[in-house]
Amino acid sequence: MGGDVLSEGAAVMRESLLKSQSITDSVVSVLGSFDHRLSALETAMRPTQIRTHAIRRAHENIDKTLKSAEVILAQFDLFCQAEAKILKGPHDDLDSYLEAIQQLRSNILFFNNNKSFKSSDGVVNHSNNLLAKAISKLEEEFKQLLSSYSKPVEPERLFECLPNSLRPSSESSGNQGDSTGRNPSSNSHSEHHHNNNLENADFTPPTLIPLRILPLLHNLAQQMVQAGHQQQLLKIYRDTRSSVLEESLRKLGVVETLFKGKACNEIRESAFGLTKWLAKTAQETFGDFEEAVEKDATKTAVLDGTVHPLTSYVINYVKFLFDYQSTLKQLFQEFENGEETNSQLASVTMRIMQALQTNLDGKSKQHKDIALTHLFLMNNIHYMVRSVRRSEAKDLLGDDWVQRHRRIVQQHANQYKRIAWAKILQCLSVQGLTSSGGGSAVGVDGGNSSGVSRAVVKDKLKTFNMQFEELHQRQSQWTVPDSELRESLRLAVAEVLLPAYRSFIKRFGPLVESGKNPMKYIRYSAEDLDRMLGEFFEGKTLNEPKRW
């Protein structure tokens, strides 16, 4: 009995164990399924995690890029502000102008240190060019300020700088030597007293330039030195101040004082005589040079219409004169004819320029092609104007002279265009296109009525091609040495020729295109003509290859 109970208990226990094992297996199976699903979920989430990480890094990069862009844009803003101030010039607000120069230097340093920015080289080049212009304007401002406030010192102003005891008076002028009857010991005592006065005297230096101007000149000079323009600074100061000093000494009679007395009479008279002789020789030399320029008959041929050697020689001579203008002004003072010395020097320069122009008019007639005649005169007078504008001669000759001769340059350019291109433009006009006969024709207004002969259109296009090729061959050998003038002249021709050609081809091209060999007559597009115009005035030789 007891064994049966024990057996039943064991059976129940075994059954319970089996159920527990089954439950355990089920739980393990469920947990295994969860593990599998979790692994699959992790696998599915991994690309999302990678993308999230990439997005986070992209955001970080964008933030860095935006911060870098903000710094660069800030530099551009500062550059634009500096550029506006520099283009305005230093005259109205010098302090602001100098700040703009410093800002420009900071911009250059920034972009030099940030070469990774792909446009940094272009920005640096532009900034350097602007800085050069800014320093050039500073030079002009320095020269203008120094000239305005550099005036000869009147003797009375210098006497006012002396103490009262040392100022000259009319009473003391005759009290010298023994003429007063005083004994030598009295004179010795007076001289000793005078020397003591000199040692203890309180001298007041004269104000040569107003105190409020000195800081401005100092700042300008400092900027010029910093930019490496020491030599220009010294030259401006020397030329401006030396003439003022010489005039001040002359008013004081220092030269006469140095050679005072009978013993120096011969030296003094020789010096004055030499000065007058130099002045007379200078005037005669200028007169001879003026005549030589006007009558120069050298046969140097300028076949391409470029600047003649005589022109460059005379311009260099005039520039040389202005290197010695202070000396020349002194010499001109020997001839007191009521004119200012500046006016006399300007008059000499103008006469030389006019002599050159007269000679160039004669030399231009050596060209058989009248269009080349005007191109030659345009080149040479433009060279004169440009040289004057870039030198001190501009201040002396004045804006009127410059503007008058610029108009002459434009007149010759217009004459060249009219003479060289009038004939070929006739090929593109509608005159002569009407035909009274039948045959293939279209209306002048583009309609289908009879009126324009295909043969006449072909003949006009054939003539146009021939004339343009002749012009291209000849005028690509001509020269316009100044790049701006050259481009301006090409543009002026293109503005007349290309619209006329496009209009003609648009209206009458279909008549030719519908016939045989249209390319024989419509040989060029408007773009081809424009490209070929780009070869005009380059001074090419006949053997050089074409670019089209």
XYZ file of C-alpha atoms in Angstrom:
548
model
C 0.000 0.000 0.000
C 2.714 2.345 0.961
C 4.609 1.368 -2.163
C 1.678 2.266 -4.370
C 1.406 5.698 -2.813
C 5.072 6.198 -3.304
C 4.780 5.076 -6.915
C 1.888 7.415 -7.531
C 3.796 10.263 -5.951
C 6.779 9.489 -8.100
C 4.560 9.359 -11.183
C 3.013 12.709 -10.325
C 6.432 14.163 -9.711
C 7.694 12.776 -13.027
C 4.679 14.200 -14.824
C 5.260 17.561 -13.152
C 8.899 17.460 -14.145
C 7.943 16.640 -17.703
C 5.505 19.560 -17.734
C 8.169 21.831 -16.247
C 10.614 20.669 -18.894
C 8.023 21.320 -21.574
C 7.332 24.761 -20.162
C 11.062 25.416 -19.922
C 11.541 24.343 -23.519
C 8.670 26.598 -24.555
C 10.139 29.524 -22.636
C 13.574 28.843 -24.130
C 11.979 28.665 -27.573
C 10.149 31.949 -26.992
C 13.306 33.594 -25.672
C 15.228 32.255 -28.658
C 12.594 33.715 -30.935
C 12.935 37.074 -29.158
C 16.692 36.899 -29.519
C 16.338 36.183 -33.228
C 13.864 39.030 -33.660
C 16.078 41.393 -31.671
C 19.046 40.451 -33.840
C 16.970 41.030 -36.967
C 15.804 44.364 -35.550
C 19.385 45.418 -34.861
C 20.317 44.424 -38.407
C 17.402 46.426 -39.755
C 18.288 49.433 -37.579
C 21.990 49.496 -38.501
C 21.561 51.421 -41.827
C 19.333 53.885 -40.011
C 21.982 54.333 -37.335
C 24.643 54.818 -40.019
C 22.480 57.385 -41.812
C 21.755 59.147 -38.540
C 25.474 59.323 -37.786
C 26.182 60.588 -41.301
C 23.459 63.220 -40.967
C 24.901 64.303 -37.622
C 28.363 64.640 -39.160
C 26.890 66.468 -42.155
C 25.199 68.919 -39.792
C 28.488 69.464 -38.011
C 30.240 70.070 -41.350
C 27.473 72.429 -42.447
C 27.833 74.361 -39.202
C 31.587 74.623 -39.721
C 31.096 75.659 -43.362
C 28.508 78.271 -42.408
C 30.841 79.696 -39.783
C 33.684 79.828 -42.341
C 31.336 81.398 -44.879
C 30.270 84.001 -42.322
C 33.914 84.921 -41.728
C 34.596 85.178 -45.485
C 31.408 87.170 -46.115
C 32.352 89.496 -43.280
C 35.721 90.047 -44.980
C 33.938 90.772 -48.265
C 31.662 93.279 -46.520
C 34.680 95.023 -45.024
C 36.388 94.974 -48.429
C 33.353 96.564 -50.114
C 33.223 99.280 -47.455
C 36.947 99.962 -47.873
C 36.625 100.006 -51.675
C 33.811 102.567 -51.548
C 35.881 104.878 -49.326
C 38.983 104.512 -51.507
C 37.101 105.215 -54.735
C 35.668 108.341 -53.101
C 39.202 109.644 -52.493
C 41.058 111.052 -49.475
C 40.273 114.744 -49.867
C 36.989 114.938 -47.916
C 37.763 112.478 -45.101
C 41.423 111.541 -44.833
C 41.100 109.598 -41.555
C 38.386 107.375 -42.991
C 40.464 106.896 -46.146
C 43.515 105.796 -44.141
C 41.343 103.370 -42.150
C 40.112 101.921 -45.447
C 43.716 101.339 -46.565
C 44.480 99.514 -43.318
C 41.343 97.413 -43.771
C 42.422 96.591 -47.315
C 45.803 95.407 -46.046
C 44.016 93.217 -43.470
C 41.852 91.730 -46.236
C 44.935 90.905 -48.304
C 46.558 89.227 -45.287
C 43.377 87.227 -44.557
C 42.986 85.854 -48.089
C 46.724 85.156 -48.377
C 46.381 82.980 -45.263
C 43.247 81.229 -46.603
C 44.391 79.808 -49.915
C 41.811 76.997 -49.632
C 39.177 79.505 -50.689
C 39.233 79.003 -54.454
C 38.751 82.681 -55.315
C 41.389 83.926 -52.875
C 43.990 84.629 -55.593
C 41.541 86.732 -57.570
C 40.505 88.667 -54.476
C 44.140 89.288 -53.515
C 45.000 90.528 -57.022
C 42.002 92.863 -57.067
C 42.847 94.113 -53.571
C 46.480 94.757 -54.518
C 45.390 96.737 -57.585
C 42.994 98.765 -55.460
C 45.721 99.345 -52.867
C 48.075 100.632 -55.579
C 45.392 103.094 -56.726
C 44.802 104.146 -53.122
C 48.500 104.893 -52.558
C 48.621 106.803 -55.850
C 45.752 108.988 -54.639
C 47.612 109.504 -51.366
C 50.621 110.756 -53.327
C 48.412 113.251 -55.147
C 46.840 114.385 -51.870
C 50.276 114.753 -50.221
C 51.547 116.797 -53.150
C 48.424 118.965 -53.227
C 48.507 119.645 -49.471
C 52.234 120.374 -49.446
C 51.943 122.701 -52.453
C 48.937 124.541 -51.026
C 50.652 125.325 -47.725
C 54.209 125.859 -48.991
C 54.593 129.571 -49.588
C 57.756 131.708 -49.601
C 58.415 133.305 -46.206
C 58.355 137.085 -46.236
C 61.355 138.743 -44.493
C 59.018 140.557 -42.074
C 57.759 137.218 -40.743
C 61.306 136.042 -40.054
C 62.190 139.297 -38.281
C 59.140 138.823 -36.058
C 60.694 135.557 -34.846
C 63.635 137.489 -33.372
C 63.596 139.076 -29.896
C 63.056 142.831 -29.928
C 66.679 143.536 -29.073
C 67.880 141.797 -32.226
C 65.343 143.077 -34.719
C 66.777 145.419 -37.367
C 65.797 149.072 -37.184
C 66.399 152.116 -39.305
C 68.331 153.781 -36.463
C 70.933 151.033 -36.220
C 71.728 150.886 -39.911
C 74.456 153.529 -39.780
C 75.955 152.844 -36.362
C 78.864 150.702 -37.472
C 82.634 151.072 -37.204
C 84.162 154.271 -35.826
C 81.936 156.682 -37.712
C 80.121 157.630 -34.507
C 83.323 158.788 -32.857
C 83.140 156.102 -30.160
C 86.435 154.673 -28.977
C 87.416 151.049 -29.715
C 86.874 149.946 -26.134
C 83.270 151.103 -26.362
C 82.799 149.096 -29.573
C 84.363 146.053 -27.943
C 82.018 146.353 -24.988
C 79.031 146.720 -27.320
C 80.070 143.647 -29.322
C 80.498 141.615 -26.116
C 77.047 142.711 -24.973
C 75.617 141.787 -28.393
C 77.114 138.275 -28.200
C 75.613 137.786 -24.746
C 72.252 138.812 -26.143
C 72.581 136.192 -28.897
C 73.349 133.449 -26.385
C 70.462 134.328 -24.096
C 67.953 135.333 -26.778
C 64.631 133.528 -27.014
C 63.987 132.797 -30.694
C 60.527 131.827 -31.956
C 60.676 129.392 -34.914
C 58.493 130.535 -37.812
C 55.394 128.504 -38.639
C 56.078 127.416 -42.205
C 53.128 125.008 -42.419
C 49.982 125.326 -40.244
C 50.068 123.009 -37.237
C 46.724 121.433 -38.140
C 48.168 120.318 -41.502
C 51.305 118.653 -40.115
C 49.525 115.526 -38.739
C 47.823 115.032 -42.100
C 51.126 115.249 -43.952
C 52.708 112.915 -41.398
C 49.991 110.277 -41.857
C 50.186 110.516 -45.635
C 53.972 110.213 -45.599
C 53.787 107.240 -43.230
C 51.417 105.392 -45.564
C 53.620 106.105 -48.593
C 56.712 104.791 -46.790
C 54.811 101.709 -45.639
C 53.853 101.055 -49.268
C 57.493 101.347 -50.377
C 57.109 104.750 -52.057
C 59.971 106.469 -50.230
C 61.574 107.759 -53.425
C 58.334 109.300 -54.696
C 57.822 110.913 -51.291
C 61.311 112.413 -51.275
C 60.957 113.690 -54.844
C 57.617 115.389 -54.133
C 58.985 116.998 -50.965
C 62.222 118.085 -52.633
C 60.560 119.561 -55.714
C 57.909 121.391 -53.711
C 59.964 122.712 -50.814
C 63.220 123.517 -52.644
C 61.612 126.081 -54.926
C 59.905 127.709 -51.919
C 63.191 127.823 -49.994
C 65.000 129.353 -52.953
C 62.329 132.026 -53.299
C 62.476 132.780 -49.561
C 66.259 133.182 -49.702
C 65.957 135.407 -52.740
C 63.511 137.680 -50.930
C 65.915 137.893 -48.000
C 68.718 138.884 -50.354
C 70.950 136.082 -49.086
C 72.795 135.684 -52.388
C 73.554 139.374 -52.504
C 74.665 139.193 -48.842
C 77.116 136.363 -49.457
C 78.843 138.333 -52.222
C 78.541 141.725 -50.571
C 81.229 144.396 -50.906
C 83.572 145.711 -53.574
C 85.862 142.685 -53.431
C 83.023 140.448 -54.597
C 81.584 142.798 -57.208
C 83.160 140.857 -60.046
C 81.937 137.494 -58.705
C 78.429 138.865 -58.119
C 78.202 140.394 -61.574
C 79.575 137.218 -63.151
C 76.975 135.137 -61.322
C 74.128 137.402 -62.428
C 75.515 137.487 -65.948
C 75.767 133.699 -66.024
C 72.163 133.377 -64.847
C 70.939 135.690 -67.598
C 73.037 133.865 -70.175
C 71.612 130.506 -69.059
C 68.077 131.891 -69.244
C 68.667 133.256 -72.743
C 70.310 130.004 -73.850
C 67.374 128.005 -72.475
C 64.884 130.106 -74.436
C 66.947 129.817 -77.607
C 67.275 126.052 -77.096
C 63.520 125.661 -76.721
C 62.979 127.755 -79.831
C 65.495 125.685 -81.809
C 63.947 122.433 -80.587
C 60.454 123.628 -81.478
C 61.619 124.519 -84.991
C 63.502 121.217 -85.374
C 60.403 119.246 -84.380
C 58.138 121.142 -86.751
C 60.533 120.772 -89.694
C 61.729 117.221 -88.992
C 61.942 115.526 -92.373
C 63.123 112.044 -91.413
C 61.900 109.415 -93.836
C 61.261 106.803 -91.159
C 58.266 104.952 -92.544
C 55.503 103.858 -90.178
C 53.642 101.528 -92.516
C 51.305 100.094 -89.882
C 50.068 103.458 -88.554
C 51.580 103.041 -85.091
C 53.210 105.735 -82.912
C 56.034 107.469 -84.803
C 59.528 107.498 -83.188
C 59.485 111.315 -83.326
C 56.376 111.358 -81.123
C 57.909 109.214 -78.391
C 61.159 111.221 -78.587
C 59.405 114.585 -78.156
C 57.210 113.305 -75.311
C 60.288 111.995 -73.485
C 61.924 115.408 -73.987
C 58.915 117.156 -72.438
C 58.954 114.748 -69.479
C 62.646 115.518 -69.059
C 61.838 119.246 -68.899
C 59.476 118.673 -66.004
C 62.205 116.944 -64.011
C 63.927 120.355 -63.937
C 60.908 122.622 -63.805
C 61.982 124.384 -60.580
C 65.279 125.398 -62.230
C 63.510 126.437 -65.425
C 61.071 128.588 -63.479
C 64.013 130.407 -61.890
C 65.538 131.028 -65.303
C 62.233 132.312 -66.679
C 62.146 134.878 -63.859
C 65.031 136.647 -65.590
C 62.604 137.658 -68.345
C 60.018 139.812 -66.639
C 57.329 140.020 -69.284
C 54.341 140.043 -66.949
C 53.759 136.296 -67.224
C 53.863 133.837 -64.349
C 56.733 131.343 -64.593
C 54.173 128.511 -64.742
C 52.515 130.196 -67.715
C 55.855 130.576 -69.485
C 56.707 126.896 -69.016
C 53.204 125.916 -70.150
C 53.582 128.137 -73.210
C 56.900 126.486 -74.125
C 55.377 123.018 -73.707
C 52.290 123.861 -75.769
C 54.393 125.253 -78.611
C 56.506 122.081 -78.686
C 53.358 119.930 -78.708
C 51.848 122.017 -81.507
C 55.072 121.726 -83.523
C 54.901 117.939 -83.126
C 51.272 117.879 -84.219
C 52.054 119.987 -87.291
C 54.857 117.617 -88.264
C 52.644 114.558 -87.749
C 50.010 116.076 -90.043
C 52.658 116.254 -92.748
C 53.946 112.734 -92.116
C 50.411 111.318 -92.235
C 50.166 112.303 -95.896
C 52.830 109.705 -96.735
C 50.091 107.071 -96.463
C 48.179 106.480 -99.683
C 45.274 104.895 -97.802
C 43.330 107.788 -96.245
C 41.870 105.466 -93.601
C 45.429 104.650 -92.498
C 46.196 108.382 -92.418
C 43.490 108.913 -89.804
C 44.533 105.790 -87.874
C 48.119 107.111 -87.743
C 47.018 110.517 -86.416
C 44.628 108.874 -83.947
C 47.444 106.701 -82.528
C 49.975 109.512 -82.215
C 47.703 112.157 -80.698
C 46.282 109.560 -78.307
C 49.856 108.777 -77.224
C 50.448 112.493 -76.569
C 47.242 112.818 -74.526
C 47.884 109.664 -72.508
C 51.468 110.730 -71.732
C 50.356 114.189 -70.590
C 47.606 112.755 -68.381
C 50.131 110.489 -66.638
C 52.723 113.190 -65.986
C 53.099 116.545 -64.265
C 52.457 118.197 -67.619
C 48.720 117.729 -67.008
C 48.756 120.270 -64.167
C 50.543 122.781 -66.373
C 48.701 122.278 -69.670
C 45.332 121.911 -67.948
C 42.196 119.841 -68.500
C 41.125 122.005 -71.454
C 44.178 120.922 -73.446
C 43.573 117.267 -72.573
C 39.854 117.354 -73.441
C 40.441 119.238 -76.694
C 42.966 116.683 -77.905
C 40.824 113.749 -76.794
C 38.130 115.109 -79.090
C 40.685 115.233 -81.919
C 41.502 111.563 -81.278
C 37.793 110.701 -81.494
C 37.400 112.703 -84.702
C 40.193 110.732 -86.388
C 38.663 107.452 -85.158
C 35.309 108.438 -86.678
C 36.954 109.443 -89.951
C 38.793 106.119 -90.123
C 35.530 104.214 -89.600
C 33.655 106.238 -92.203
C 36.335 105.987 -94.904
C 37.414 102.374 -94.320
C 33.937 100.839 -94.034
C 31.597 102.991 -96.138
C 32.211 100.991 -99.334
C 31.623 97.549 -97.827
C 28.477 98.729 -96.036
C 27.063 99.657 -99.436
C 27.082 95.932 -100.264
C 24.597 95.391 -97.427
C 22.149 98.110 -98.461
C 18.904 97.425 -100.343
C 19.823 99.901 -103.057
C 20.242 98.205 -106.426
C 18.382 95.051 -105.354
C 15.169 95.760 -107.271
C 14.806 94.119 -110.667
C 12.306 94.988 -113.397
C 12.636 91.590 -115.043
C 11.128 88.264 -114.016
C 12.956 85.253 -112.665
C 13.552 84.096 -109.132
C 12.955 87.008 -106.841
C 11.425 88.052 -103.533
C 10.030 91.363 -102.422
C 12.263 93.861 -100.685
C 9.947 93.613 -97.688
C 10.445 89.846 -97.503
C 7.287 88.950 -99.440
C 7.016 86.710 -102.483
C 6.324 89.407 -105.065
C 8.892 90.021 -107.738
C 11.394 92.737 -106.948
C 14.761 91.327 -105.811
C 16.902 89.281 -108.136
C 18.751 86.264 -106.759
C 21.650 87.104 -109.073
C 21.923 90.631 -107.653
C 21.900 89.313 -104.058
C 24.598 86.774 -104.942
C 26.682 89.483 -106.562
C 26.384 91.719 -103.483
C 27.404 88.878 -101.150
C 30.299 87.914 -103.411
C 31.520 91.521 -103.418
C 31.095 91.745 -99.633
C 33.187 88.597 -99.084
C 35.958 89.846 -101.343
C 36.088 93.320 -99.762
C 35.971 92.019 -96.188
C 38.806 89.571 -96.851
C 40.880 92.392 -98.346
C 40.170 94.604 -95.322
C 41.025 91.761 -92.960
C 44.297 90.982 -94.699
C 45.375 94.630 -94.839
C 44.120 95.979 -91.523
C 45.266 93.020 -89.428
C 48.752 94.304 -90.358
C 47.911 97.790 -89.053
C 48.635 98.568 -85.404
C 46.787 100.285 -82.585
C 49.282 99.854 -79.710
C 46.993 101.003 -76.888
C 44.782 98.050 -75.878
C 41.812 100.152 -74.726
C 41.816 102.246 -77.883
C 42.174 99.105 -80.012
C 39.167 97.403 -78.408
C 37.133 100.593 -78.613
C 37.812 100.894 -82.346
C 36.943 97.247 -83.011
C 33.706 97.648 -81.079
C 32.788 100.787 -83.030
C 33.223 98.882 -86.317
C 31.331 95.828 -85.032
C 28.387 97.974 -83.902
C 27.935 99.185 -87.479
C 28.911 96.127 -89.521
C 27.356 93.179 -87.674
C 23.743 94.453 -87.381
C 23.773 95.398 -91.083
C 25.107 91.949 -92.057
C 22.609 90.076 -89.852
C 19.731 92.099 -91.272
C 20.825 91.486 -94.871
C 21.249 87.718 -94.371
C 17.932 87.448 -92.548
C 16.045 89.213 -95.348
C 17.810 87.908 -98.441
C 19.673 84.812 -97.257
C 16.761 82.417 -97.975
C 16.831 83.438 -101.633
C 20.477 82.317 -101.904
C 20.102 79.257 -99.661
C 17.390 77.867 -101.899
C 19.752 77.943 -104.885
C 22.981 76.122 -105.743
C 26.187 76.400 -103.684
C 24.821 78.753 -100.980
C 28.093 78.478 -98.969
C 29.918 80.092 -101.857
C 28.025 83.322 -101.195
C 27.055 83.167 -97.511
C 30.612 82.368 -96.516
C 30.578 83.855 -93.011
C 28.240 83.985 -90.062
C 28.027 87.177 -88.010
C 30.046 85.385 -85.316
C 32.782 84.611 -87.879
C 32.989 88.289 -88.796
C 33.152 89.296 -85.131
C 35.977 86.821 -84.525
C 37.905 88.108 -87.530
C 37.444 91.720 -86.394
C 39.311 90.634 -83.263
C 42.439 90.245 -85.440
C 42.355 93.811 -86.768
C 45.090 96.280 -85.659
C 47.361 93.530 -84.256
C 50.337 94.372 -86.489
C 50.470 90.864 -87.971
C 52.848 89.893 -90.747
C 51.570 88.291 -93.932
C 53.003 84.891 -93.000
C 51.253 84.599 -89.644
C 48.530 81.914 -89.519
C 44.889 82.913 -89.261
C 42.899 82.136 -86.125
C 39.634 81.335 -87.897
